[in-house]
Each structure stands twice: as structure tokens, then as C-alpha cells.
XYZ file of C-alpha atoms in Angstrom:
341
model
C -32.480 45.308 6.826
C -29.001 45.720 5.437
C -27.406 45.834 8.790
C -29.200 42.286 9.520
C -27.691 40.612 6.606
C -24.015 42.675 7.076
C -24.119 40.939 10.562
C -25.543 37.599 9.809
C -22.688 34.827 10.519
C -21.398 33.564 7.461
C -21.346 29.177 7.107
C -17.900 27.634 8.319
C -16.608 25.909 5.756
C -15.047 22.372 6.387
C -11.290 22.895 5.838
C -11.474 19.118 4.073
C -13.693 20.639 1.545
C -11.413 20.652 -1.657
C -9.641 17.525 -1.047
C -11.359 15.870 -3.624
C -10.567 18.392 -6.224
C -6.796 18.530 -5.081
C -6.789 14.379 -5.636
C -8.358 15.155 -8.974
C -6.118 18.327 -10.022
C -2.831 16.157 -8.671
C -4.247 13.720 -11.923
C -4.682 16.267 -14.331
C -1.071 17.400 -13.218
C 0.128 13.338 -13.690
C 1.189 12.866 -10.358
C 1.863 9.277 -9.637
C -0.932 7.309 -8.391
C 1.307 6.973 -5.393
C 2.022 10.414 -4.715
C -1.509 10.543 -5.142
C -2.316 8.245 -2.194
C 0.300 9.220 0.072
C -0.907 12.628 0.411
C -4.477 11.211 1.194
C -3.341 9.028 3.850
C -1.187 11.929 5.570
C -4.651 14.206 5.113
C -6.714 11.184 6.468
C -3.772 11.118 9.448
C -4.516 14.349 10.162
C -8.637 14.204 10.175
C -8.371 11.401 12.515
C -5.565 13.257 15.272
C -8.993 15.879 14.970
C -11.024 13.541 15.704
C -8.993 11.479 18.225
C -7.944 15.097 19.485
C -10.530 17.346 19.750
C -13.472 15.239 19.015
C -13.849 16.631 15.528
C -15.851 14.965 13.089
C -14.707 16.073 9.086
C -17.450 18.188 8.742
C -16.570 19.535 12.549
C -13.277 20.240 10.964
C -13.885 23.806 9.818
C -10.831 26.596 8.376
C -11.289 28.563 11.058
C -10.177 25.762 13.937
C -7.373 24.594 11.886
C -4.332 26.910 12.661
C -0.645 26.628 12.358
C -0.189 25.262 16.303
C -2.796 22.787 15.856
C -0.741 21.263 12.953
C 2.011 21.462 14.560
C 0.091 19.711 17.564
C -0.306 17.282 14.948
C 3.163 17.156 13.671
C 4.599 16.553 16.798
C 2.639 13.526 17.897
C 3.321 11.919 14.661
C 6.900 12.054 15.407
C 6.491 11.255 19.060
C 4.373 7.719 17.730
C 5.922 7.208 14.523
C 9.034 8.873 13.397
C 10.575 11.819 11.732
C 10.566 10.661 7.989
C 6.647 9.662 8.758
C 6.117 13.335 10.382
C 7.789 14.621 6.859
C 5.481 12.499 4.931
C 2.141 13.787 6.606
C 3.755 18.008 6.216
C 4.140 17.569 2.566
C 0.484 16.240 2.341
C -0.646 18.194 4.597
C 1.739 21.567 2.286
C 0.685 20.474 -0.607
C -2.976 20.501 0.157
C -2.952 24.098 1.628
C -0.544 25.100 -1.403
C -4.332 24.041 -3.835
C -6.587 25.270 -1.228
C -5.617 28.925 -0.929
C -5.782 29.212 -4.771
C -9.773 28.337 -4.133
C -10.414 30.194 -0.530
C -8.365 33.748 -0.237
C -8.943 33.062 3.712
C -6.715 30.294 3.564
C -3.692 31.980 2.385
C -1.989 33.609 5.655
C -2.483 29.205 7.021
C -0.574 28.311 3.700
C 2.156 30.311 3.923
C 2.316 29.861 7.705
C 2.481 26.052 6.891
C 4.567 26.255 4.036
C 7.633 27.811 6.065
C 7.787 24.910 8.716
C 10.770 23.062 7.947
C 11.585 19.390 7.605
C 13.176 17.727 9.827
C 16.787 16.257 8.966
C 16.920 12.297 8.694
C 19.394 9.667 8.803
C 19.739 7.073 6.255
C 19.027 3.462 7.978
C 18.974 -0.314 5.981
C 15.899 -0.951 4.685
C 14.395 -4.070 5.956
C 14.047 -5.436 2.308
C 16.430 -6.990 -0.553
C 17.086 -5.149 -3.690
C 17.598 -6.483 -7.077
C 21.152 -6.927 -6.751
C 20.596 -8.729 -3.139
C 18.123 -10.803 -4.767
C 19.879 -11.734 -8.187
C 23.410 -12.367 -5.940
C 21.234 -14.932 -3.120
C 20.242 -16.431 -6.736
C 23.421 -17.213 -7.968
C 25.040 -19.441 -4.856
C 22.996 -22.387 -5.678
C 25.064 -25.173 -7.548
C 24.022 -26.834 -10.806
C 22.862 -30.116 -9.416
C 19.138 -31.087 -9.132
C 19.118 -30.166 -5.869
C 20.487 -26.266 -6.437
C 17.662 -26.646 -9.022
C 14.649 -27.051 -6.586
C 16.702 -24.685 -4.068
C 17.276 -21.716 -6.330
C 13.274 -21.736 -7.554
C 11.917 -21.754 -3.562
C 13.636 -18.648 -3.486
C 12.416 -17.366 -6.915
C 8.759 -18.803 -6.401
C 8.932 -16.449 -2.164
C 10.575 -13.280 -3.919
C 8.279 -13.303 -7.493
C 4.667 -13.994 -5.313
C 4.684 -12.479 -2.280
C 3.496 -15.632 -0.977
C 3.463 -16.539 2.779
C 5.467 -19.626 3.842
C 2.621 -21.665 4.463
C 0.764 -20.611 1.296
C 4.063 -21.386 -1.263
C 4.295 -24.781 0.696
C 0.176 -25.762 0.357
C 0.986 -24.926 -3.707
C 0.440 -27.879 -6.096
C 0.916 -27.901 -9.842
C -2.836 -27.604 -10.297
C -2.822 -23.816 -9.038
C -0.283 -22.916 -11.423
C -1.669 -22.151 -14.690
C 0.842 -21.057 -17.331
C -1.530 -22.071 -20.341
C -3.758 -18.608 -21.077
C -2.682 -15.544 -22.094
C -1.783 -14.117 -18.917
C 0.064 -16.599 -16.596
C -0.967 -16.705 -12.585
C -0.600 -18.850 -9.662
C -4.209 -19.902 -7.647
C -2.671 -18.929 -3.484
C -5.027 -20.191 -0.788
C -4.027 -17.396 2.265
C -5.299 -16.868 5.865
C -8.483 -18.535 6.236
C -8.504 -20.248 2.832
C -9.262 -17.535 1.344
C -8.274 -17.556 -2.437
C -6.237 -15.163 -4.507
C -4.632 -15.290 -7.910
C -0.510 -13.954 -8.302
C 0.343 -12.744 -11.832
C 3.361 -15.143 -13.099
C 5.581 -12.031 -13.011
C 8.154 -12.660 -16.382
C 9.105 -15.232 -18.942
C 12.452 -16.135 -16.702
C 9.981 -16.977 -13.939
C 8.128 -19.533 -16.717
C 11.364 -20.787 -17.794
C 12.385 -22.108 -14.437
C 9.211 -23.158 -13.393
C 9.425 -25.714 -16.806
C 12.673 -27.119 -16.079
C 12.210 -27.390 -12.617
C 9.160 -29.544 -12.998
C 11.344 -31.138 -15.919
C 13.299 -32.694 -13.018
C 10.467 -32.844 -9.972
C 7.362 -33.691 -11.838
C 8.127 -35.657 -14.956
C 4.280 -37.549 -14.621
C 2.947 -33.613 -14.039
C 0.403 -34.990 -11.687
C -1.635 -31.955 -10.973
C -2.608 -32.740 -7.018
C 1.079 -32.964 -6.752
C 2.644 -30.768 -4.197
C 5.119 -28.143 -6.255
C 7.796 -28.643 -3.300
C 8.295 -31.865 -1.366
C 10.948 -33.351 0.552
C 13.018 -35.176 -1.688
C 14.593 -37.532 0.846
C 10.986 -39.429 0.956
C 9.249 -41.193 -1.323
C 5.716 -39.665 -1.514
C 4.935 -36.500 -2.461
C 3.871 -34.961 1.157
C 4.647 -31.133 1.881
C 7.648 -29.663 2.517
C 8.519 -28.855 6.159
C 8.939 -25.171 7.109
C 11.846 -25.831 8.833
C 13.530 -27.263 5.317
C 12.683 -23.579 3.877
C 13.980 -21.652 6.063
C 17.109 -23.975 6.839
C 17.635 -23.521 2.615
C 16.987 -19.677 2.653
C 20.113 -19.489 5.459
C 22.087 -21.591 3.418
C 22.742 -19.280 0.635
C 22.136 -16.021 2.629
C 25.267 -17.255 4.694
C 26.936 -18.069 1.328
C 25.788 -14.993 0.062
C 26.809 -12.782 2.712
C 30.598 -13.974 1.917
C 30.266 -11.515 -0.783
C 28.368 -8.881 0.967
C 28.535 -8.849 4.632
C 25.871 -6.486 5.133
C 22.864 -8.779 3.825
C 20.496 -9.499 6.645
C 19.523 -13.247 7.754
C 17.415 -14.224 5.308
C 13.775 -15.979 5.859
C 10.688 -16.019 3.776
C 9.160 -12.866 5.244
C 11.641 -10.655 4.219
C 11.523 -12.282 0.764
C 7.821 -11.251 0.684
C 8.452 -8.043 1.876
C 10.722 -7.374 -0.482
C 8.424 -8.182 -3.398
C 5.469 -6.066 -1.674
C 8.330 -3.252 -1.567
C 9.257 -3.825 -5.368
C 5.646 -3.522 -6.575
C 5.559 -0.228 -4.877
C 8.577 1.511 -5.841
C 6.681 0.306 -9.813
C 4.418 2.422 -9.053
C 1.659 -0.382 -8.286
C -1.123 1.300 -5.818
C -1.123 -0.016 -2.224
C -4.902 -1.036 -2.112
C -3.459 -3.885 -5.664
C -0.285 -4.368 -3.587
C -2.934 -5.301 -0.321
C -4.778 -7.960 -2.923
C -1.745 -9.281 -4.248
C -0.001 -10.018 -0.700
C -3.444 -11.412 0.476
C -3.822 -8.576 3.645
C -7.086 -7.930 5.553
C -6.352 -5.219 6.077
C -8.363 -3.743 3.340
C -12.050 -2.953 4.512
C -13.932 -1.453 1.966
C -14.034 -2.949 -1.598
C -13.775 -1.503 -5.242
C -17.053 -1.324 -5.715
C -17.674 1.058 -2.446
C -14.405 2.661 -2.486
C -15.151 3.519 -6.206
C -17.281 7.008 -6.650
C -18.494 8.491 -10.104
C -16.664 12.262 -10.622
C -19.857 13.812 -11.681
C -21.893 12.562 -8.772
C -19.138 14.183 -6.265
C -18.675 16.994 -7.839
C -22.167 17.955 -8.152
C -22.262 16.448 -3.990
C -19.761 19.264 -3.041
C -20.803 22.145 -5.595
C -24.151 21.247 -3.464
C -22.875 21.530 0.301
C -23.415 25.388 0.630
C -27.574 24.975 -0.387
C -29.781 24.598 2.173
C -31.355 21.191 1.263
C -27.547 20.020 0.572
C -26.882 20.963 4.022
C -29.687 18.766 5.642
C -29.014 15.629 3.347
C -24.763 16.039 4.492
C -26.007 15.888 7.907
C -27.850 12.701 7.661
C -25.040 10.846 5.682
C -22.504 8.863 7.713
C -18.876 9.621 8.212
C -17.663 7.246 6.083
C -20.171 8.517 3.090
C -18.668 12.040 3.974
C -15.109 10.807 4.468
C -16.261 9.127 0.529
C -17.917 12.218 -1.003
C -14.632 14.094 -0.046
C -12.086 11.691 -1.512
C -10.502 10.723 1.599
C -11.801 6.928 1.459
């Protein structure tokens, strides 16, 4: 009887069984949400690679399957299809997870030690495709102190401070800018006529807005477009070419002081807005909302998981009843329980 129990094969453990606890551990150690999200992205990239390469679903990716060789194969594929920098980020995420998981499962210690010896590859500095604060200030200093200069400067400031697409900025009307609230905001209509709210960033933006309206919207007609061509009598929408011309004009002028400045265009200012938020520690899902990205498929109500429910689900995974329930879950449901989605 003893020998039968001895020879009975132990159930294989899931490699990602500790991910939820890992992310909670990082939060308890006061790591930023940006760091946690980056680690989550790296582990998900590894999971997706194993599914696409070996047809392994999340619960088929077991601790005995994940070897140093498999991880090195993954890192090589990342470097081939992306960049050395992305490869290093993915390696950092796997290293951090294994370091934690090895404290929970001694069988993972050899793998953790071997992966900790894998070195990051050297990267070389390159010019980022966004503008920093000094670049923006330099461009904003170019328009002259004239009525036209005030308008042009506010166009630049609006694009950088809201992350609006060119078409979105052109369609903004006075009634879309709400300033008589505790938290002022702008209603922006994005692709597919989808509205979103962008908070007005700071007092200096409001001051510039009020001065601009004093000059260009003295009648305060709510249906007027915020920006309109001054060469025409009506308040029609400003053309794309006009906005592009304004940005190019002052970008070229600023380049006299900083020859390294790239060509200035609306999407560069939009991208700079997103980069600024990311550097300030704003999470990627929140940035996606502010920018009106459509690639966020999971809504907040499905993304939120009660911590106690998740912990209970994980703790019961080794039980027979829980295993049967686990088998009927979809892949998405499993990923949410593990904190990978």
C-alpha cells in the first residue's frame, strides 16, 4: 500500500500559479503600477509565445516544461522580432517572477539560479520619437506676441496638453470645454464618434485658453469651433493643412536653437503627451482611455478581480473539486484568476 502511494505521480504544477501573489507582493513592496504592468506584459508575452510555439494553454504550461532552454528560445524570438531593449525587459520580468516563485516552490530554485545568470544584452542610445519638456517649451517660445501668435501658441499647447488627434482637435467646439467645474475637462469626439473626457491639465492651460477666447471668441458662442481660419468670415473648422503649416513653421524656427529637434507634427505632440503621462507613472490602461485607443478590449468591470475570491480560487486549484471547475473555465477566465489579464 505504501509503495503504491510512493509511486503515484504527483500532479504537475502550473508555471504561472504564483503570478497573482507575485503582483500583490510587488504592491506590498511599494513597486509602481507601471513596473507591475511591465512585468505582467512580459509574462503574458512568454505565455503567448508558448501557446503559439508549443500549443500550450496556461494550465498546460507546467514547471517541468519551462526550462532554461525554452526561456532562451523565447528571448531570442523577442530579439529577432522586436529589439534588444524589449528582450531585456522580457528577461527582467521573468527573472523577477522566478525569484519570487522560487521562494514558494523549492523545485524552481535551480531554474531561477540558471536564469539569473542570463545576461542582458547591451543596448545603444537612440533618439526617442517624442518631445521632452524642454523641447515643448522651446517650440512654445517661437510664436510672436501678436494675435496670430497667441492662436498658434495655443494650438501647439492644446495638442500637447490633451493628446488629441488632429481631426479631434479641429472638431472641438466651445461647448466641449467645461471650465466651471471642480475638475475642468474637455469633451473630445474620437474615432467612430466615440466621446471621451480629457482633464484640463493645469492652471497655465486655463489661463491661455481664457486669453485666447478673449481675443477669438468674445461672443462666446458655444457652437463655434475652438479653432477657425481667421482669413474667412465664418467660424468654420480649421483645415488640416493650416494646422500642419503652423506646427512646421514653429518647429523649423525652434530647430535653429536645437538642430536635433525632429519634424513637428500633430501625432508627435500626441505621442509626447502619452510619453509624459507614462513617465509620471500613469498606468497604460488609463493612458489608453485618455488617448482614445481602441485596443483595450477588456472593460474595467471585467478586469477588476476581488482579491479574496482570486486567492481562494488559487488555493483550491490542487483540490479535486477545484480542478474539475478549473477545467471548465475559459482561457480568459483562467488568466484573470492568475492576474495575467
